[in-house]
CSV table of C-alpha atoms in Angstrom, one decimal:
chain,number,residue,atom,x,y,z
U,1,UNK,CA,13.1,7.4,20.3
U,2,UNK,CA,12.8,3.8,20.4
U,3,UNK,CA,11.6,1.7,23.5
U,4,UNK,CA,10.9,-2.0,23.5
U,5,UNK,CA,9.4,-3.4,26.7
U,6,UNK,CA,8.6,-6.9,27.6
U,7,UNK,CA,8.3,-8.0,24.3
U,8,UNK,CA,7.2,-11.5,22.9
U,9,UNK,CA,6.6,-13.3,19.9
U,10,UNK,CA,5.3,-16.6,18.5
U,11,UNK,CA,4.1,-18.1,15.2
U,12,UNK,CA,0.9,-20.2,15.3
U,13,UNK,CA,1.0,-22.5,11.9
U,14,UNK,CA,-2.7,-23.4,11.7
U,15,UNK,CA,-2.1,-25.7,8.9
U,16,UNK,CA,0.7,-27.7,10.5
U,17,UNK,CA,-1.1,-29.3,13.8
U,18,UNK,CA,-1.6,-25.6,15.2
U,19,UNK,CA,1.8,-25.6,16.2
U,20,UNK,CA,3.0,-22.9,18.5
U,21,UNK,CA,6.6,-21.7,17.9
U,22,UNK,CA,7.9,-18.9,20.4
U,23,UNK,CA,10.5,-17.0,18.8
U,24,UNK,CA,10.9,-14.4,21.6
U,25,UNK,CA,10.4,-13.8,25.0
U,26,UNK,CA,10.7,-10.8,27.0
U,27,UNK,CA,13.1,-8.5,25.1
U,28,UNK,CA,14.1,-4.9,26.0
U,29,UNK,CA,15.9,-2.1,24.1
U,30,UNK,CA,15.9,1.6,24.4
U,31,UNK,CA,17.3,3.8,21.6
U,32,UNK,CA,17.8,7.5,22.2
U,33,UNK,CA,17.8,10.0,19.4
U,34,UNK,CA,21.0,10.1,17.6
U,35,UNK,CA,22.1,6.8,18.4
U,36,UNK,CA,22.7,3.7,16.4
U,37,UNK,CA,22.3,0.4,18.1
U,38,UNK,CA,23.4,-3.0,16.4
U,39,UNK,CA,21.3,-6.1,16.8
U,40,UNK,CA,23.6,-9.4,16.8
U,41,UNK,CA,23.2,-12.9,17.4
U,42,UNK,CA,23.7,-16.1,15.3
U,43,UNK,CA,21.3,-16.4,12.1
U,44,UNK,CA,17.8,-17.3,13.3
U,45,UNK,CA,18.3,-15.6,16.5
U,46,UNK,CA,15.3,-13.2,15.7
U,47,UNK,CA,17.5,-10.2,14.8
U,48,UNK,CA,15.1,-9.6,11.3
U,49,UNK,CA,11.9,-10.6,13.5
U,50,UNK,CA,12.6,-8.0,16.2
U,51,UNK,CA,13.0,-5.5,13.5
U,52,UNK,CA,9.9,-6.6,11.6
U,53,UNK,CA,8.0,-6.5,14.9
U,54,UNK,CA,8.9,-2.7,15.5
U,55,UNK,CA,8.2,-1.7,11.8
U,56,UNK,CA,4.5,-3.5,12.7
U,57,UNK,CA,5.2,-6.0,9.9
U,58,UNK,CA,5.0,-8.8,12.3
U,59,UNK,CA,2.1,-8.8,15.4
U,60,UNK,CA,3.6,-8.9,18.5
U,61,UNK,CA,2.1,-10.9,21.3
U,62,UNK,CA,3.1,-9.4,24.3
U,63,UNK,CA,4.8,-6.2,25.7
U,64,UNK,CA,5.1,-2.3,24.3
U,65,UNK,CA,7.0,-1.1,21.5
U,66,UNK,CA,7.0,2.5,21.6
U,67,UNK,CA,8.3,4.7,18.6
U,68,UNK,CA,7.9,8.2,19.2
U,69,UNK,CA,4.7,8.4,20.7
U,70,UNK,CA,3.0,5.5,19.3
U,71,UNK,CA,2.9,1.9,20.9
U,72,UNK,CA,3.1,-0.4,17.5
U,73,UNK,CA,1.6,-3.0,19.6
U,74,UNK,CA,-2.0,-1.8,20.0
U,75,UNK,CA,-1.9,0.8,17.1
U,76,UNK,CA,-4.4,1.2,14.6
U,77,UNK,CA,-3.3,0.2,10.8
U,78,UNK,CA,-3.6,4.0,9.9
U,79,UNK,CA,-1.3,5.3,12.8
U,80,UNK,CA,1.4,2.8,11.8
U,81,UNK,CA,1.0,3.8,8.1
U,82,UNK,CA,0.9,7.4,9.3
U,83,UNK,CA,4.2,6.7,11.3
U,84,UNK,CA,6.1,4.8,8.6
U,85,UNK,CA,5.4,7.8,6.3
U,86,UNK,CA,6.9,10.3,9.0
U,87,UNK,CA,8.5,8.7,11.3
U,88,UNK,CA,10.0,5.4,10.8
U,89,UNK,CA,11.7,4.5,8.0
U,90,UNK,CA,13.1,0.8,7.0
U,91,UNK,CA,15.8,-0.5,4.4
U,92,UNK,CA,15.0,-4.2,4.0
U,93,UNK,CA,17.4,-6.5,2.2
U,94,UNK,CA,15.2,-6.7,-0.7
U,95,UNK,CA,13.8,-3.8,-3.1
U,96,UNK,CA,10.0,-4.4,-3.5
U,97,UNK,CA,8.3,-2.0,-5.8
U,98,UNK,CA,5.9,-1.5,-8.7
U,99,UNK,CA,7.3,-2.9,-11.8
U,100,UNK,CA,8.6,-0.5,-14.9
U,101,UNK,CA,8.4,2.4,-12.7
U,102,UNK,CA,11.8,4.5,-13.2
U,103,UNK,CA,14.5,4.2,-10.3
U,104,UNK,CA,14.5,8.1,-10.2
U,105,UNK,CA,10.6,7.9,-9.1
U,106,UNK,CA,11.2,4.8,-6.6
U,107,UNK,CA,13.6,6.8,-4.8
U,108,UNK,CA,11.4,10.3,-4.7
U,109,UNK,CA,8.4,8.4,-3.6
U,110,UNK,CA,9.2,8.6,0.2
U,111,UNK,CA,9.3,12.2,-0.4
U,112,UNK,CA,6.4,12.6,-2.4
U,113,UNK,CA,4.4,11.0,-0.1
U,114,UNK,CA,4.9,13.5,2.8
U,115,UNK,CA,4.2,16.4,0.5
U,116,UNK,CA,7.2,17.4,-0.8
U,117,UNK,CA,7.3,19.0,-4.5
U,118,UNK,CA,8.3,16.5,-7.1
U,119,UNK,CA,11.0,19.1,-8.4
U,120,UNK,CA,12.8,19.2,-4.8
U,121,UNK,CA,12.2,15.5,-4.8
U,122,UNK,CA,13.7,14.3,-8.0
U,123,UNK,CA,16.9,16.7,-6.9
U,124,UNK,CA,17.3,14.9,-3.6
U,125,UNK,CA,16.8,11.6,-5.4
U,126,UNK,CA,19.5,12.5,-7.9
U,127,UNK,CA,21.8,13.4,-5.5
U,128,UNK,CA,21.4,10.3,-3.4
U,129,UNK,CA,22.2,8.3,-6.8
U,130,UNK,CA,25.0,9.8,-7.5
U,131,UNK,CA,26.4,9.5,-4.3
U,132,UNK,CA,25.5,5.8,-4.2
U,133,UNK,CA,27.2,5.6,-7.7
U,134,UNK,CA,24.1,4.5,-9.5
U,135,UNK,CA,25.0,5.7,-13.3
U,136,UNK,CA,22.8,8.1,-14.5
U,137,UNK,CA,22.2,6.4,-17.8
U,138,UNK,CA,20.1,3.9,-15.2
U,139,UNK,CA,17.9,6.5,-13.6
U,140,UNK,CA,15.2,6.4,-16.0
U,141,UNK,CA,14.8,2.4,-16.0
U,142,UNK,CA,13.3,0.4,-13.3
U,143,UNK,CA,15.5,-0.9,-10.6
U,144,UNK,CA,14.1,-4.5,-10.9
U,145,UNK,CA,16.4,-5.0,-14.3
U,146,UNK,CA,19.5,-4.2,-12.1
U,147,UNK,CA,22.0,-6.4,-10.4
U,148,UNK,CA,21.4,-7.0,-7.1
U,149,UNK,CA,24.1,-4.7,-5.6
U,150,UNK,CA,22.6,-2.0,-8.0
U,151,UNK,CA,19.2,-2.9,-6.3
U,152,UNK,CA,20.4,-2.7,-3.1
U,153,UNK,CA,21.9,0.7,-3.5
U,154,UNK,CA,18.5,2.1,-4.9
U,155,UNK,CA,17.0,0.6,-1.8
U,156,UNK,CA,19.0,2.3,0.6
U,157,UNK,CA,18.8,5.8,-1.4
U,158,UNK,CA,14.9,5.4,-1.1
U,159,UNK,CA,15.3,4.8,2.7
U,160,UNK,CA,17.7,7.5,3.2
U,161,UNK,CA,15.4,10.0,0.9
U,162,UNK,CA,13.1,11.4,3.8
U,163,UNK,CA,15.0,12.2,6.7
U,164,UNK,CA,13.0,9.7,9.1
U,165,UNK,CA,13.4,10.4,13.1
U,166,UNK,CA,13.6,6.6,13.2
U,167,UNK,CA,15.3,4.1,10.8
U,168,UNK,CA,15.6,0.3,10.9
U,169,UNK,CA,18.6,-1.2,8.5
U,170,UNK,CA,18.7,-4.6,7.9
U,171,UNK,CA,22.0,-5.5,6.9
U,172,UNK,CA,22.5,-2.0,4.7
U,173,UNK,CA,26.2,-2.8,3.9
U,174,UNK,CA,26.0,-6.4,2.9
U,175,UNK,CA,27.6,-7.2,-0.7
U,176,UNK,CA,28.6,-3.8,-1.1
U,177,UNK,CA,32.3,-2.8,-2.6
U,178,UNK,CA,34.2,-0.8,-0.1
U,179,UNK,CA,33.9,2.6,-1.7
U,180,UNK,CA,29.7,2.3,-1.6
U,181,UNK,CA,30.2,0.9,1.9
U,182,UNK,CA,31.7,3.9,2.9
U,183,UNK,CA,28.8,6.1,1.4
U,184,UNK,CA,26.5,4.2,3.3
U,185,UNK,CA,28.4,4.7,6.6
U,186,UNK,CA,28.4,8.2,6.1
U,187,UNK,CA,24.6,8.3,5.4
U,188,UNK,CA,24.0,7.0,8.7
U,189,UNK,CA,26.8,8.8,10.5
U,190,UNK,CA,24.8,12.1,9.0
U,191,UNK,CA,21.4,10.8,10.0
U,192,UNK,CA,22.8,10.3,13.6
U,193,UNK,CA,24.1,14.0,13.4
U,194,UNK,CA,20.6,15.2,12.9
U,195,UNK,CA,19.2,12.8,15.4
U,196,UNK,CA,17.8,9.8,14.0
U,197,UNK,CA,17.6,7.0,16.2
U,198,UNK,CA,18.9,3.8,14.3
U,199,UNK,CA,18.8,0.2,14.9
U,200,UNK,CA,20.6,-1.8,12.4
U,201,UNK,CA,21.8,-5.2,11.7
U,202,UNK,CA,25.4,-5.3,10.4
U,203,UNK,CA,27.1,-8.9,9.6
U,204,UNK,CA,30.5,-6.9,8.7
U,205,UNK,CA,32.1,-6.4,12.2
U,206,UNK,CA,34.1,-3.3,11.2
U,207,UNK,CA,31.1,-1.8,9.5
U,208,UNK,CA,29.3,-2.4,12.8
U,209,UNK,CA,32.0,-0.9,14.8
U,210,UNK,CA,32.2,2.4,12.7
U,211,UNK,CA,28.5,3.0,12.5
U,212,UNK,CA,27.1,1.4,16.0
U,213,UNK,CA,27.2,3.2,19.5
U,214,UNK,CA,26.4,-0.2,21.1
U,215,UNK,CA,25.4,-3.6,20.6
U,216,UNK,CA,22.3,-6.0,21.7
U,217,UNK,CA,22.5,-9.6,21.4
U,218,UNK,CA,19.1,-11.2,20.7
U,219,UNK,CA,19.7,-14.5,21.4
U,220,UNK,CA,19.5,-13.5,25.1
U,221,UNK,CA,15.6,-13.4,24.3
U,222,UNK,CA,15.2,-16.2,21.9
U,223,UNK,CA,13.2,-19.2,23.8
U,224,UNK,CA,15.6,-22.1,25.0
U,225,UNK,CA,14.2,-25.5,23.2
U,226,UNK,CA,13.1,-27.6,26.3
Q,1,UNK,CA,-10.3,13.2,10.7
Q,2,UNK,CA,-13.7,11.6,10.1
Q,3,UNK,CA,-14.2,8.3,8.4
Q,4,UNK,CA,-15.3,8.9,4.8
Q,5,UNK,CA,-17.1,5.4,5.1
Q,6,UNK,CA,-18.6,3.9,8.2
Q,7,UNK,CA,-19.6,0.2,7.4
Q,8,UNK,CA,-22.0,-1.1,10.1
Q,9,UNK,CA,-23.3,-4.9,10.1
Q,10,UNK,CA,-23.8,-5.3,6.6
Q,11,UNK,CA,-25.3,-8.7,6.0
Q,12,UNK,CA,-26.6,-9.9,2.7
Q,13,UNK,CA,-28.3,-13.3,1.9
Q,14,UNK,CA,-29.5,-14.6,-1.4
Q,15,UNK,CA,-32.8,-16.6,-0.4
Q,16,UNK,CA,-31.3,-18.9,2.4
Q,17,UNK,CA,-28.0,-18.9,1.2
Q,18,UNK,CA,-25.4,-16.2,2.7
Q,19,UNK,CA,-23.7,-13.7,0.6
Q,20,UNK,CA,-21.8,-11.8,3.5
Q,21,UNK,CA,-22.1,-11.2,7.0
Q,22,UNK,CA,-21.8,-8.8,9.5
Q,23,UNK,CA,-19.0,-6.8,8.2
Q,24,UNK,CA,-17.7,-3.7,9.6
Q,25,UNK,CA,-14.9,-1.3,8.9
Q,26,UNK,CA,-14.0,2.3,8.3
Q,27,UNK,CA,-12.5,3.9,5.7
Q,28,UNK,CA,-10.6,7.1,6.2
Q,29,UNK,CA,-9.9,9.9,3.5
Q,30,UNK,CA,-6.4,8.5,1.5
Q,31,UNK,CA,-7.0,5.3,2.4
Q,32,UNK,CA,-6.9,1.8,0.0
Q,33,UNK,CA,-8.4,-1.2,1.5
Q,34,UNK,CA,-7.9,-4.3,0.0
Q,35,UNK,CA,-10.4,-7.1,0.1
Q,36,UNK,CA,-9.3,-10.6,-0.9
Q,37,UNK,CA,-10.5,-13.8,-0.9
Q,38,UNK,CA,-11.7,-16.8,-3.5
Q,39,UNK,CA,-14.5,-16.9,-5.5
Q,40,UNK,CA,-17.3,-17.6,-3.5
Q,41,UNK,CA,-16.4,-15.7,-0.6
Q,42,UNK,CA,-18.5,-12.6,-0.4
Q,43,UNK,CA,-16.2,-10.2,-1.8
Q,44,UNK,CA,-18.1,-9.0,-5.0
Q,45,UNK,CA,-21.5,-9.1,-2.8
Q,46,UNK,CA,-20.3,-6.6,-0.1
Q,47,UNK,CA,-18.6,-4.8,-3.0
Q,48,UNK,CA,-22.0,-4.3,-4.6
Q,49,UNK,CA,-23.6,-3.7,-1.3
Q,50,UNK,CA,-21.2,-0.8,-0.4
Q,51,UNK,CA,-21.8,0.8,-3.8
Q,52,UNK,CA,-25.3,0.6,-3.7
Q,53,UNK,CA,-25.4,-1.7,-6.5
Q,54,UNK,CA,-27.3,-4.3,-4.2
Q,55,UNK,CA,-29.3,-3.7,-1.1
Q,56,UNK,CA,-28.2,-5.3,2.0
Q,57,UNK,CA,-30.8,-7.0,4.4
Q,58,UNK,CA,-29.1,-5.6,7.6
Q,59,UNK,CA,-26.7,-3.1,8.3
Q,60,UNK,CA,-25.7,0.7,7.4
Q,61,UNK,CA,-23.2,2.6,4.7
Q,62,UNK,CA,-22.5,5.8,6.4
Q,63,UNK,CA,-20.8,8.0,3.9
Q,64,UNK,CA,-19.3,11.8,4.7
Q,65,UNK,CA,-21.1,13.5,2.1
Q,66,UNK,CA,-20.0,17.2,1.2
Q,67,UNK,CA,-23.4,19.0,1.7
Q,68,UNK,CA,-24.8,17.3,4.8
Q,69,UNK,CA,-22.0,15.0,6.2
Q,70,UNK,CA,-22.5,11.7,7.2
Q,71,UNK,CA,-25.6,10.0,6.1
Q,72,UNK,CA,-26.5,6.3,5.4
Q,73,UNK,CA,-26.7,5.6,2.0
Q,74,UNK,CA,-28.6,2.4,2.2
Q,75,UNK,CA,-31.6,4.5,3.7
Q,76,UNK,CA,-31.1,7.3,1.2
Q,77,UNK,CA,-33.6,7.7,-1.8
Q,78,UNK,CA,-33.0,6.5,-5.0
Q,79,UNK,CA,-32.1,9.9,-6.8
Q,80,UNK,CA,-29.8,11.0,-4.2
Q,81,UNK,CA,-27.8,7.7,-4.3
Q,82,UNK,CA,-27.4,7.9,-8.1
Q,83,UNK,CA,-26.3,11.8,-7.7
Q,84,UNK,CA,-23.8,10.4,-5.3
Q,85,UNK,CA,-22.9,7.5,-7.7
Q,86,UNK,CA,-22.2,10.4,-10.4
Q,87,UNK,CA,-20.1,12.8,-8.3
Q,88,UNK,CA,-18.4,11.3,-5.0
Q,89,UNK,CA,-18.1,8.1,-6.2
Q,90,UNK,CA,-16.8,5.5,-8.8
Q,91,UNK,CA,-17.2,2.2,-9.8
Q,92,UNK,CA,-14.4,0.5,-11.7
Q,93,UNK,CA,-15.7,-2.5,-13.3
Q,94,UNK,CA,-13.2,-5.8,-14.0
Q,95,UNK,CA,-14.6,-6.0,-17.4
Q,96,UNK,CA,-14.5,-2.4,-19.0
Q,97,UNK,CA,-17.6,-3.2,-21.1
Q,98,UNK,CA,-19.4,-2.8,-18.2
Q,99,UNK,CA,-18.2,0.3,-17.4
Q,100,UNK,CA,-18.1,2.1,-20.8
Q,101,UNK,CA,-20.5,2.7,-23.6
Q,102,UNK,CA,-18.8,1.0,-26.5
Q,103,UNK,CA,-20.6,2.8,-29.0
Q,104,UNK,CA,-19.6,6.4,-28.1
Q,105,UNK,CA,-16.1,8.0,-28.7
Q,106,UNK,CA,-13.5,7.9,-26.1
Q,107,UNK,CA,-14.0,11.6,-25.4
Q,108,UNK,CA,-17.4,11.4,-25.3
Q,109,UNK,CA,-17.2,8.6,-22.7
Q,110,UNK,CA,-15.6,11.0,-20.4
Q,111,UNK,CA,-17.5,13.8,-21.5
Q,112,UNK,CA,-20.5,11.9,-20.5
Q,113,UNK,CA,-20.0,11.9,-16.9
Q,114,UNK,CA,-19.1,15.4,-17.0
Q,115,UNK,CA,-22.6,16.4,-18.7
Q,116,UNK,CA,-24.5,14.1,-16.0
Q,117,UNK,CA,-23.4,16.7,-13.4
Q,118,UNK,CA,-24.3,19.5,-15.2
Q,119,UNK,CA,-21.4,20.7,-17.7
Q,120,UNK,CA,-22.5,22.4,-21.0
Q,121,UNK,CA,-20.0,24.1,-22.6
Q,122,UNK,CA,-18.6,21.8,-25.3
Q,123,UNK,CA,-15.0,23.4,-25.6
Q,124,UNK,CA,-14.7,23.1,-21.7
Q,125,UNK,CA,-15.7,19.3,-21.9
Q,126,UNK,CA,-13.5,18.6,-24.6
Q,127,UNK,CA,-10.9,20.0,-23.1
Q,128,UNK,CA,-11.1,18.1,-19.7
Q,129,UNK,CA,-11.9,15.1,-21.9
Q,130,UNK,CA,-8.7,15.2,-23.4
Q,131,UNK,CA,-6.7,16.5,-20.3
Q,132,UNK,CA,-7.9,12.9,-18.2
Q,133,UNK,CA,-7.2,10.8,-21.3
Q,134,UNK,CA,-3.6,12.3,-21.3
Q,135,UNK,CA,-3.5,11.2,-17.6
Q,136,UNK,CA,-4.3,7.6,-18.3
Q,137,UNK,CA,-1.9,7.8,-21.1
Q,138,UNK,CA,-4.4,7.6,-24.2
Q,139,UNK,CA,-3.0,9.9,-27.1
Q,140,UNK,CA,-5.0,12.9,-28.0
Q,141,UNK,CA,-5.5,11.5,-31.4
Q,142,UNK,CA,-7.4,8.8,-30.2
Q,143,UNK,CA,-10.2,10.7,-28.6
Q,144,UNK,CA,-12.9,10.5,-31.3
Q,145,UNK,CA,-12.0,6.5,-31.6
Q,146,UNK,CA,-14.5,4.0,-30.3
Q,147,UNK,CA,-13.5,2.2,-27.0
Q,148,UNK,CA,-14.4,-0.6,-29.1
Q,149,UNK,CA,-11.0,-0.2,-31.3
Q,150,UNK,CA,-9.1,0.0,-28.0
Q,151,UNK,CA,-7.2,-3.0,-26.6
Q,152,UNK,CA,-8.1,-4.5,-23.2
Q,153,UNK,CA,-5.5,-2.3,-20.9
Q,154,UNK,CA,-6.4,0.9,-22.8
Q,155,UNK,CA,-10.1,0.3,-22.4
Q,156,UNK,CA,-9.5,-0.5,-18.8
Q,157,UNK,CA,-7.7,3.0,-18.7
Q,158,UNK,CA,-10.3,4.5,-20.4
Q,159,UNK,CA,-12.9,3.3,-17.9
Q,160,UNK,CA,-10.4,4.9,-15.0
Q,161,UNK,CA,-10.6,8.1,-16.7
Q,162,UNK,CA,-14.5,8.4,-17.2
Q,163,UNK,CA,-14.6,7.6,-13.6
Q,164,UNK,CA,-12.1,10.1,-12.3
Q,165,UNK,CA,-13.1,13.0,-14.3
Q,166,UNK,CA,-15.9,14.4,-12.0
Q,167,UNK,CA,-13.4,14.5,-9.1
Q,168,UNK,CA,-15.2,11.5,-6.6
Q,169,UNK,CA,-13.6,10.9,-3.4
Q,170,UNK,CA,-14.3,7.3,-3.2
Q,171,UNK,CA,-13.8,4.9,-6.4
Q,172,UNK,CA,-14.6,0.8,-5.9
Q,173,UNK,CA,-12.8,-1.2,-7.9
Q,174,UNK,CA,-13.7,-4.9,-8.8
Q,175,UNK,CA,-10.6,-7.1,-9.9
Q,176,UNK,CA,-9.3,-3.6,-12.0
Q,177,UNK,CA,-6.3,-5.6,-13.4
Q,178,UNK,CA,-8.2,-8.9,-13.8
Q,179,UNK,CA,-8.4,-9.8,-17.6
Q,180,UNK,CA,-5.0,-7.6,-18.2
Q,181,UNK,CA,-1.5,-8.8,-19.5
Q,182,UNK,CA,1.0,-8.7,-16.7
Q,183,UNK,CA,3.0,-6.0,-18.4
Q,184,UNK,CA,0.0,-3.8,-18.9
Q,185,UNK,CA,-0.9,-4.8,-14.9
Q,186,UNK,CA,2.1,-3.0,-13.9
Q,187,UNK,CA,1.5,0.2,-15.6
Q,188,UNK,CA,-2.3,0.5,-14.4
Q,189,UNK,CA,-1.0,-0.1,-10.6
Q,190,UNK,CA,1.5,2.4,-11.4
Q,191,UNK,CA,-1.4,4.6,-12.4
Q,192,UNK,CA,-3.6,3.9,-10.0
Q,193,UNK,CA,-1.2,4.6,-7.0
Q,194,UNK,CA,0.0,7.9,-8.6
Q,195,UNK,CA,-3.8,9.0,-8.6
Q,196,UNK,CA,-4.7,7.8,-5.2
Q,197,UNK,CA,-1.9,9.8,-3.8
Q,198,UNK,CA,-2.3,12.9,-5.8
Q,199,UNK,CA,-5.7,13.4,-5.6
Q,200,UNK,CA,-6.2,12.1,-2.2
Q,201,UNK,CA,-8.8,9.4,-3.1
Q,202,UNK,CA,-10.1,6.2,-0.7
Q,203,UNK,CA,-10.3,3.6,-2.3
Q,204,UNK,CA,-11.8,0.0,-2.1
Q,205,UNK,CA,-10.2,-2.7,-4.2
Q,206,UNK,CA,-11.6,-6.2,-4.7
Q,207,UNK,CA,-9.2,-8.7,-6.0
Q,208,UNK,CA,-7.8,-12.2,-5.3
Q,209,UNK,CA,-4.0,-11.3,-6.4
Q,210,UNK,CA,-2.5,-11.1,-3.3
Q,211,UNK,CA,0.4,-9.1,-5.7
Q,212,UNK,CA,-2.0,-6.6,-6.6
Q,213,UNK,CA,-3.1,-5.5,-3.2
Q,214,UNK,CA,0.6,-5.6,-1.7
Q,215,UNK,CA,1.3,-2.8,-4.0
Q,216,UNK,CA,-2.0,-1.0,-3.9
Q,217,UNK,CA,-3.5,-1.6,-0.5
Q,218,UNK,CA,-2.7,-0.2,2.7
Q,219,UNK,CA,-4.9,-2.1,4.5
Q,220,UNK,CA,-6.4,-5.7,3.9
Q,221,UNK,CA,-9.4,-7.6,4.7
Q,222,UNK,CA,-10.0,-11.1,3.9
Q,223,UNK,CA,-13.0,-12.9,3.1
Q,224,UNK,CA,-13.9,-16.5,3.7
Q,225,UNK,CA,-17.8,-18.3,3.4
Q,226,UNK,CA,-19.1,-14.6,3.2
Q,227,UNK,CA,-17.3,-13.5,6.7
Q,228,UNK,CA,-14.1,-11.3,7.3
Q,229,UNK,CA,-11.9,-13.7,9.0
Q,230,UNK,CA,-9.0,-11.6,9.5
Q,231,UNK,CA,-7.8,-7.8,9.1
Q,232,UNK,CA,-5.0,-5.5,9.2
Q,233,UNK,CA,-1.8,-3.6,7.6
Q,234,UNK,CA,-1.5,-5.2,4.0
Q,235,UNK,CA,1.9,-6.0,4.7
Q,236,UNK,CA,1.6,-7.3,8.1
Q,237,UNK,CA,-1.6,-9.5,7.2
Q,238,UNK,CA,0.7,-11.3,4.0
Q,239,UNK,CA,3.8,-11.7,5.9
Q,240,UNK,CA,2.3,-12.9,9.3
Q,241,UNK,CA,-0.8,-14.2,8.8
Q,242,UNK,CA,-2.9,-15.2,11.8
Q,243,UNK,CA,-5.9,-17.0,10.8
Q,244,UNK,CA,-5.6,-20.5,9.3
Q,245,UNK,CA,-6.9,-19.7,6.1
Q,246,UNK,CA,-4.8,-16.7,5.5
Q,247,UNK,CA,-1.7,-18.7,6.1
Q,248,UNK,CA,-2.8,-21.4,3.5
Q,249,UNK,CA,-3.8,-18.3,0.9
Q,250,UNK,CA,-0.4,-16.7,1.4
Q,251,UNK,CA,1.6,-20.0,1.2
Q,252,UNK,CA,-0.3,-21.0,-1.6
Q,253,UNK,CA,0.9,-18.4,-4.1
Q,254,UNK,CA,3.4,-19.6,-6.9
Q,255,UNK,CA,6.6,-17.7,-7.2
Q,256,UNK,CA,7.8,-16.2,-10.0
């Protein structure tokens, strides 16, 4: 489902003497449908960078990143947008939404974007928010007023609202209590059961072992300072 | 799928001074394109050339018309272009006063657009107008008030209703949230996003506000000195800018 071949990435800082910083060289990774692969490595090794490259959020200088049928490296913006709407989900560490929009609508939005009827979308949103223990009295408020942990759970509900065939999860269990961590792990398990290919970053080793079938240390792709 | 708008080599000079140069892009149905750049970068000139408010010196603006398919709007006859700007196109000005008739009631402002495309039945026109005022969250009991009695945010929402009532397929927006309080801005952004999604509209939004384009635009074009220096997915351009100027622009935003 996801195939990464000989991928390299550099940052060029034009306003700092055009410094060129290589951050990844010749990365390779394949994830099959129904499989969850963990990215590991020390902070700064490039786990999130690789994830952002797969999502098309960072440009890739060399190699191929195939998700479904599409090569992200050469795809047009509108092809990537369609892939993000239908095929590739991403749960980032931070919630980014229009202010003053109700939580229920924030969670429903990815479903509305693929044409799910509003009632059906709201029903699924309610179900997810209940499972993630967001109290019902908060559903009509904007999640931007919530605590950090609550925001993260809203973000997860939104990420799992549409059943994407491929998913990227950046620290989905960080700063969650035991009960909510269990819920997230079972959401991941359910996604795998229906055949989703998942790439995840988990600091929590126990969670990583439960959710993931194997792990890849991205620091082998980090260029050594010479 | 065919592009709704195909822009080829648009250039505009004011005498010897450059307005914008060699602009090319395609816009597909349902897409929102953001154009950012500092004052004087040529973004408003470009928007005016695209919307037929100014004539470009070179280039084509090919719009996929309902009746005849793709047609160059630059060489189209004036009546034809005016018809287009009343039906398939909409233009939301930064200052609502430029897009509204201030002496006419709110309902009249919306109804006038309908009459311009041939609606004659008073009851139908008023019904549709009230419907649209409701969509942009203006209460029915304000239908007969003049926009001069409205707040800035309400005026801007009224301008949007007036523009969208004829069911356009392409909206041009020049700093649509420019003069508004941040609280009003947020509501307007949510409204625009919902309308774009529900009606399948395409939009071109000119702004200098990077936070606005991040929430509203699918794709981004960065302009400097009349030229397009960078294009791409909005979040990619903002999070991994490639051009030195874009890097400077993104890193200059104040964090709240």
